[in-house]
């Protein structure tokens, strides 16, 4: 397990990723995201996670520039959205993200949601493979430093591993106390992937859980800190999100305590709590097509 804030995980191509990232899902475009990203960088985060579908890449880029932190010291992840599937569209999508972010390269680029058999019974595998070829082209051109996926499970992952020349380095999935999809996580680790946790605090939904609150009290930490530490002790990379600078800071202060094996088991066996209900085969991406931050709806 990493020992310090910004200790790194190492990907299958040797690229190093700061071990706690700052998430920007549902952070509205404009001043809010710009300020949050700047404050997160000033609070010591060096890993920022965004996505084309979040609609806030331009503000993420502005926040990075405003922070004054050097580009090469920051690890930026963005994600490919479902409307950009296929080889040509993927190349354009990367170029658009780079332009919006105002960057020359992306550190990590992820397929946000897999194309699945339920929605595309005849060509889902080919579609994912074509998208991936676009990823590989941009990687080879130096526009992206590492390639990965998000929300993939074995049925989508195995074919992609067969079809890919450059193997996916990361799977970013929902992972928090109350929902760990541990079998998938272990499988991905066996393929040499780093697992990243989106919603490591269960989008806030697990923070009032009595078991977690009791454990937090015992260690003299906040429930959010217990969640972040729990994720790290499973060798998963957390991407906690807060719009408040003091919480950004405290969410990273998780290296002065250790959750005992016994307490880890207790958290592991919590009943399902805070699960979004989003599974690849249910194609939540379909529901998310056209998704925009709340203030734009
Ligand atoms: P806020 O932005 O007001 O701090 P996740 O990282 O799982 O997506 O969870 C994000 C949610 O958890 C947000 O609603 C955020 O609200 C809240 N949150 C983040 N950090 C903390 C914290 N330390 N204490 C309480 N709530 C938090």
PDB file of N, CA, C and O and ligand atoms in Angstrom, residues 22-23 25-26 36 175-176 197-207 222-225 239-244 246-248 250-251, ligand 1:
ATOM      1  N   UNK A  22      -8.089  13.552  -7.389  1.00  0.00           N
ATOM      2  CA  UNK A  22      -9.201  14.459  -7.081  1.00  0.00           C
ATOM      3  C   UNK A  22     -10.247  14.315  -8.181  1.00  0.00           C
ATOM      4  O   UNK A  22      -9.973  14.586  -9.355  1.00  0.00           O
ATOM      5  N   UNK A  23     -11.462  13.890  -7.800  1.00  0.00           N
ATOM      6  CA  UNK A  23     -12.530  13.647  -8.771  1.00  0.00           C
ATOM      7  C   UNK A  23     -13.350  14.899  -9.058  1.00  0.00           C
ATOM      8  O   UNK A  23     -13.507  15.759  -8.178  1.00  0.00           O
ATOM      9  N   UNK A  25     -16.485  14.629 -11.015  1.00  0.00           N
ATOM     10  CA  UNK A  25     -17.820  14.271 -11.516  1.00  0.00           C
ATOM     11  C   UNK A  25     -18.878  15.134 -10.808  1.00  0.00           C
ATOM     12  O   UNK A  25     -18.816  15.319  -9.593  1.00  0.00           O
ATOM     13  N   UNK A  26     -19.797  15.657 -11.564  1.00  0.00           N
ATOM     14  CA  UNK A  26     -20.892  16.486 -11.052  1.00  0.00           C
ATOM     15  C   UNK A  26     -20.418  17.830 -10.497  1.00  0.00           C
ATOM     16  O   UNK A  26     -21.184  18.531  -9.846  1.00  0.00           O
ATOM     17  N   UNK A  36     -12.297  24.718  -7.684  1.00  0.00           N
ATOM     18  CA  UNK A  36     -12.058  23.433  -7.004  1.00  0.00           C
ATOM     19  C   UNK A  36     -10.735  22.816  -7.439  1.00  0.00           C
ATOM     20  O   UNK A  36      -9.974  22.325  -6.605  1.00  0.00           O
ATOM     21  N   UNK A 175     -16.338   1.861  -6.303  1.00  0.00           N
ATOM     22  CA  UNK A 175     -15.731   1.082  -5.214  1.00  0.00           C
ATOM     23  C   UNK A 175     -15.756   1.928  -3.952  1.00  0.00           C
ATOM     24  O   UNK A 175     -15.177   3.011  -3.896  1.00  0.00           O
ATOM     25  N   UNK A 176     -16.451   1.438  -2.948  1.00  0.00           N
ATOM     26  CA  UNK A 176     -16.513   2.139  -1.654  1.00  0.00           C
ATOM     27  C   UNK A 176     -17.059   1.167  -0.619  1.00  0.00           C
ATOM     28  O   UNK A 176     -17.622   0.129  -0.990  1.00  0.00           O
ATOM     29  N   UNK A 197     -10.956   3.901  -7.803  1.00  0.00           N
ATOM     30  CA  UNK A 197     -12.292   3.902  -7.197  1.00  0.00           C
ATOM     31  C   UNK A 197     -13.000   5.222  -7.484  1.00  0.00           C
ATOM     32  O   UNK A 197     -12.564   6.264  -7.013  1.00  0.00           O
ATOM     33  N   UNK A 198     -14.086   5.146  -8.293  1.00  0.00           N
ATOM     34  CA  UNK A 198     -14.930   6.346  -8.348  1.00  0.00           C
ATOM     35  C   UNK A 198     -15.963   6.281  -7.225  1.00  0.00           C
ATOM     36  O   UNK A 198     -16.306   5.199  -6.758  1.00  0.00           O
ATOM     37  N   UNK A 199     -16.359   7.447  -6.748  1.00  0.00           N
ATOM     38  CA  UNK A 199     -17.242   7.551  -5.574  1.00  0.00           C
ATOM     39  C   UNK A 199     -16.716   6.754  -4.381  1.00  0.00           C
ATOM     40  O   UNK A 199     -17.431   5.918  -3.822  1.00  0.00           O
ATOM     41  N   UNK A 200     -15.472   6.996  -3.960  1.00  0.00           N
ATOM     42  CA  UNK A 200     -14.934   6.234  -2.818  1.00  0.00           C
ATOM     43  C   UNK A 200     -15.677   6.529  -1.521  1.00  0.00           C
ATOM     44  O   UNK A 200     -15.574   5.757  -0.568  1.00  0.00           O
ATOM     45  N   UNK A 201     -16.442   7.642  -1.492  1.00  0.00           N
ATOM     46  CA  UNK A 201     -17.261   7.960  -0.313  1.00  0.00           C
ATOM     47  C   UNK A 201     -18.718   7.593  -0.579  1.00  0.00           C
ATOM     48  O   UNK A 201     -19.622   8.072   0.110  1.00  0.00           O
ATOM     49  N   UNK A 202     -18.933   6.784  -1.626  1.00  0.00           N
ATOM     50  CA  UNK A 202     -20.317   6.423  -1.988  1.00  0.00           C
ATOM     51  C   UNK A 202     -21.122   7.669  -2.333  1.00  0.00           C
ATOM     52  O   UNK A 202     -22.300   7.748  -2.033  1.00  0.00           O
ATOM     53  N   UNK A 203     -20.461   8.640  -2.965  1.00  0.00           N
ATOM     54  CA  UNK A 203     -21.087   9.941  -3.287  1.00  0.00           C
ATOM     55  C   UNK A 203     -21.692  10.565  -2.027  1.00  0.00           C
ATOM     56  O   UNK A 203     -22.693  11.274  -2.085  1.00  0.00           O
ATOM     57  N   UNK A 204     -21.112  10.285  -0.897  1.00  0.00           N
ATOM     58  CA  UNK A 204     -21.589  10.844   0.376  1.00  0.00           C
ATOM     59  C   UNK A 204     -22.613   9.951   1.062  1.00  0.00           C
ATOM     60  O   UNK A 204     -22.896  10.113   2.253  1.00  0.00           O
ATOM     61  N   UNK A 205     -23.134   8.954   0.327  1.00  0.00           N
ATOM     62  CA  UNK A 205     -24.255   8.154   0.843  1.00  0.00           C
ATOM     63  C   UNK A 205     -23.860   7.202   1.975  1.00  0.00           C
ATOM     64  O   UNK A 205     -24.726   6.728   2.703  1.00  0.00           O
ATOM     65  N   UNK A 206     -22.570   6.906   2.108  1.00  0.00           N
ATOM     66  CA  UNK A 206     -22.185   5.965   3.172  1.00  0.00           C
ATOM     67  C   UNK A 206     -21.651   6.689   4.415  1.00  0.00           C
ATOM     68  O   UNK A 206     -21.309   6.046   5.410  1.00  0.00           O
ATOM     69  N   UNK A 207     -21.580   8.012   4.353  1.00  0.00           N
ATOM     70  CA  UNK A 207     -20.884   8.740   5.423  1.00  0.00           C
ATOM     71  C   UNK A 207     -21.627   8.733   6.762  1.00  0.00           C
ATOM     72  O   UNK A 207     -21.029   8.994   7.799  1.00  0.00           O
ATOM     73  N   UNK A 222     -12.328  11.047  10.518  1.00  0.00           N
ATOM     74  CA  UNK A 222     -13.671  11.251   9.974  1.00  0.00           C
ATOM     75  C   UNK A 222     -14.093  10.002   9.201  1.00  0.00           C
ATOM     76  O   UNK A 222     -13.247   9.182   8.807  1.00  0.00           O
ATOM     77  N   UNK A 223     -15.393   9.877   8.985  1.00  0.00           N
ATOM     78  CA  UNK A 223     -15.883   8.724   8.212  1.00  0.00           C
ATOM     79  C   UNK A 223     -15.312   8.755   6.798  1.00  0.00           C
ATOM     80  O   UNK A 223     -14.969   7.718   6.231  1.00  0.00           O
ATOM     81  N   UNK A 224     -15.181   9.953   6.238  1.00  0.00           N
ATOM     82  CA  UNK A 224     -14.614  10.065   4.886  1.00  0.00           C
ATOM     83  C   UNK A 224     -13.170   9.560   4.870  1.00  0.00           C
ATOM     84  O   UNK A 224     -12.757   8.853   3.939  1.00  0.00           O
ATOM     85  N   UNK A 225     -12.400   9.886   5.917  1.00  0.00           N
ATOM     86  CA  UNK A 225     -11.007   9.405   5.978  1.00  0.00           C
ATOM     87  C   UNK A 225     -10.955   7.888   6.073  1.00  0.00           C
ATOM     88  O   UNK A 225     -10.091   7.247   5.465  1.00  0.00           O
ATOM     89  N   UNK A 239     -10.492   8.278  -5.668  1.00  0.00           N
ATOM     90  CA  UNK A 239     -10.681   9.583  -6.314  1.00  0.00           C
ATOM     91  C   UNK A 239     -11.758  10.356  -5.556  1.00  0.00           C
ATOM     92  O   UNK A 239     -12.844  10.611  -6.083  1.00  0.00           O
ATOM     93  N   UNK A 240     -11.476  10.729  -4.299  1.00  0.00           N
ATOM     94  CA  UNK A 240     -12.505  11.441  -3.535  1.00  0.00           C
ATOM     95  C   UNK A 240     -12.751  12.826  -4.110  1.00  0.00           C
ATOM     96  O   UNK A 240     -11.875  13.396  -4.755  1.00  0.00           O
ATOM     97  N   UNK A 241     -13.936  13.320  -3.828  1.00  0.00           N
ATOM     98  CA  UNK A 241     -14.357  14.584  -4.415  1.00  0.00           C
ATOM     99  C   UNK A 241     -14.957  15.443  -3.325  1.00  0.00           C
ATOM    100  O   UNK A 241     -15.777  14.977  -2.536  1.00  0.00           O
ATOM    101  N   UNK A 242     -14.510  16.681  -3.232  1.00  0.00           N
ATOM    102  CA  UNK A 242     -15.202  17.642  -2.375  1.00  0.00           C
ATOM    103  C   UNK A 242     -15.029  19.012  -2.993  1.00  0.00           C
ATOM    104  O   UNK A 242     -14.011  19.292  -3.625  1.00  0.00           O
ATOM    105  N   UNK A 243     -16.030  19.845  -2.804  1.00  0.00           N
ATOM    106  CA  UNK A 243     -15.927  21.221  -3.297  1.00  0.00           C
ATOM    107  C   UNK A 243     -15.345  22.132  -2.204  1.00  0.00           C
ATOM    108  O   UNK A 243     -15.161  23.320  -2.443  1.00  0.00           O
ATOM    109  N   UNK A 244     -15.087  21.559  -1.016  1.00  0.00           N
ATOM    110  CA  UNK A 244     -14.649  22.382   0.119  1.00  0.00           C
ATOM    111  C   UNK A 244     -13.177  22.136   0.438  1.00  0.00           C
ATOM    112  O   UNK A 244     -12.792  20.999   0.753  1.00  0.00           O
ATOM    113  N   UNK A 246     -11.237  22.524   2.955  1.00  0.00           N
ATOM    114  CA  UNK A 246     -10.831  21.838   4.198  1.00  0.00           C
ATOM    115  C   UNK A 246     -11.111  20.336   4.099  1.00  0.00           C
ATOM    116  O   UNK A 246     -10.365  19.519   4.641  1.00  0.00           O
ATOM    117  N   UNK A 247     -12.172  19.975   3.395  1.00  0.00           N
ATOM    118  CA  UNK A 247     -12.441  18.542   3.204  1.00  0.00           C
ATOM    119  C   UNK A 247     -11.466  17.917   2.206  1.00  0.00           C
ATOM    120  O   UNK A 247     -11.053  16.770   2.376  1.00  0.00           O
ATOM    121  N   UNK A 248     -11.121  18.684   1.157  1.00  0.00           N
ATOM    122  CA  UNK A 248     -10.117  18.163   0.203  1.00  0.00           C
ATOM    123  C   UNK A 248      -8.870  17.753   0.986  1.00  0.00           C
ATOM    124  O   UNK A 248      -8.312  16.686   0.768  1.00  0.00           O
ATOM    125  N   UNK A 250      -8.512  17.207   4.342  1.00  0.00           N
ATOM    126  CA  UNK A 250      -8.652  16.124   5.328  1.00  0.00           C
ATOM    127  C   UNK A 250      -8.834  14.772   4.630  1.00  0.00           C
ATOM    128  O   UNK A 250      -8.382  13.751   5.143  1.00  0.00           O
ATOM    129  N   UNK A 251      -9.448  14.769   3.456  1.00  0.00           N
ATOM    130  CA  UNK A 251      -9.620  13.493   2.742  1.00  0.00           C
ATOM    131  C   UNK A 251      -8.282  12.875   2.332  1.00  0.00           C
ATOM    132  O   UNK A 251      -8.224  11.689   2.010  1.00  0.00           O
TER     133      UNK A 251
HETATM  134  P1  LIG B   1     -18.893  18.413  -0.656  1.00  0.00           P
HETATM  135  O1  LIG B   1     -18.461  18.699  -2.056  1.00  0.00           O
HETATM  136  O2  LIG B   1     -19.927  19.367  -0.154  1.00  0.00           O
HETATM  137  O3  LIG B   1     -17.734  18.242   0.289  1.00  0.00           O
HETATM  138  P2  LIG B   1     -17.504  10.834  -3.680  1.00  0.00           P
HETATM  139  O4  LIG B   1     -16.073  11.271  -3.569  1.00  0.00           O
HETATM  140  O5  LIG B   1     -17.738   9.436  -3.221  1.00  0.00           O
HETATM  141  O6  LIG B   1     -18.084  11.090  -5.036  1.00  0.00           O
HETATM  142  O7  LIG B   1     -18.350  11.738  -2.649  1.00  0.00           O
HETATM  143  C1  LIG B   1     -18.507  13.105  -2.859  1.00  0.00           C
HETATM  144  C2  LIG B   1     -19.545  13.627  -1.907  1.00  0.00           C
HETATM  145  O8  LIG B   1     -19.086  13.508  -0.564  1.00  0.00           O
HETATM  146  C3  LIG B   1     -19.848  15.088  -2.133  1.00  0.00           C
HETATM  147  O9  LIG B   1     -21.226  15.260  -1.932  1.00  0.00           O
HETATM  148  C4  LIG B   1     -19.031  15.810  -1.054  1.00  0.00           C
HETATM  149  O10 LIG B   1     -19.682  16.996  -0.684  1.00  0.00           O
HETATM  150  C5  LIG B   1     -19.051  14.799   0.066  1.00  0.00           C
HETATM  151  N1  LIG B   1     -17.822  14.859   0.867  1.00  0.00           N
HETATM  152  C6  LIG B   1     -16.559  14.834   0.411  1.00  0.00           C
HETATM  153  N2  LIG B   1     -15.663  14.855   1.421  1.00  0.00           N
HETATM  154  C7  LIG B   1     -16.387  14.896   2.562  1.00  0.00           C
HETATM  155  C8  LIG B   1     -16.041  14.936   3.937  1.00  0.00           C
HETATM  156  N3  LIG B   1     -14.783  14.926   4.339  1.00  0.00           N
HETATM  157  N4  LIG B   1     -17.072  14.982   4.840  1.00  0.00           N
HETATM  158  C9  LIG B   1     -18.354  14.989   4.447  1.00  0.00           C
HETATM  159  N5  LIG B   1     -18.740  14.950   3.145  1.00  0.00           N
HETATM  160  C10 LIG B   1     -17.778  14.902   2.216  1.00  0.00           C
END
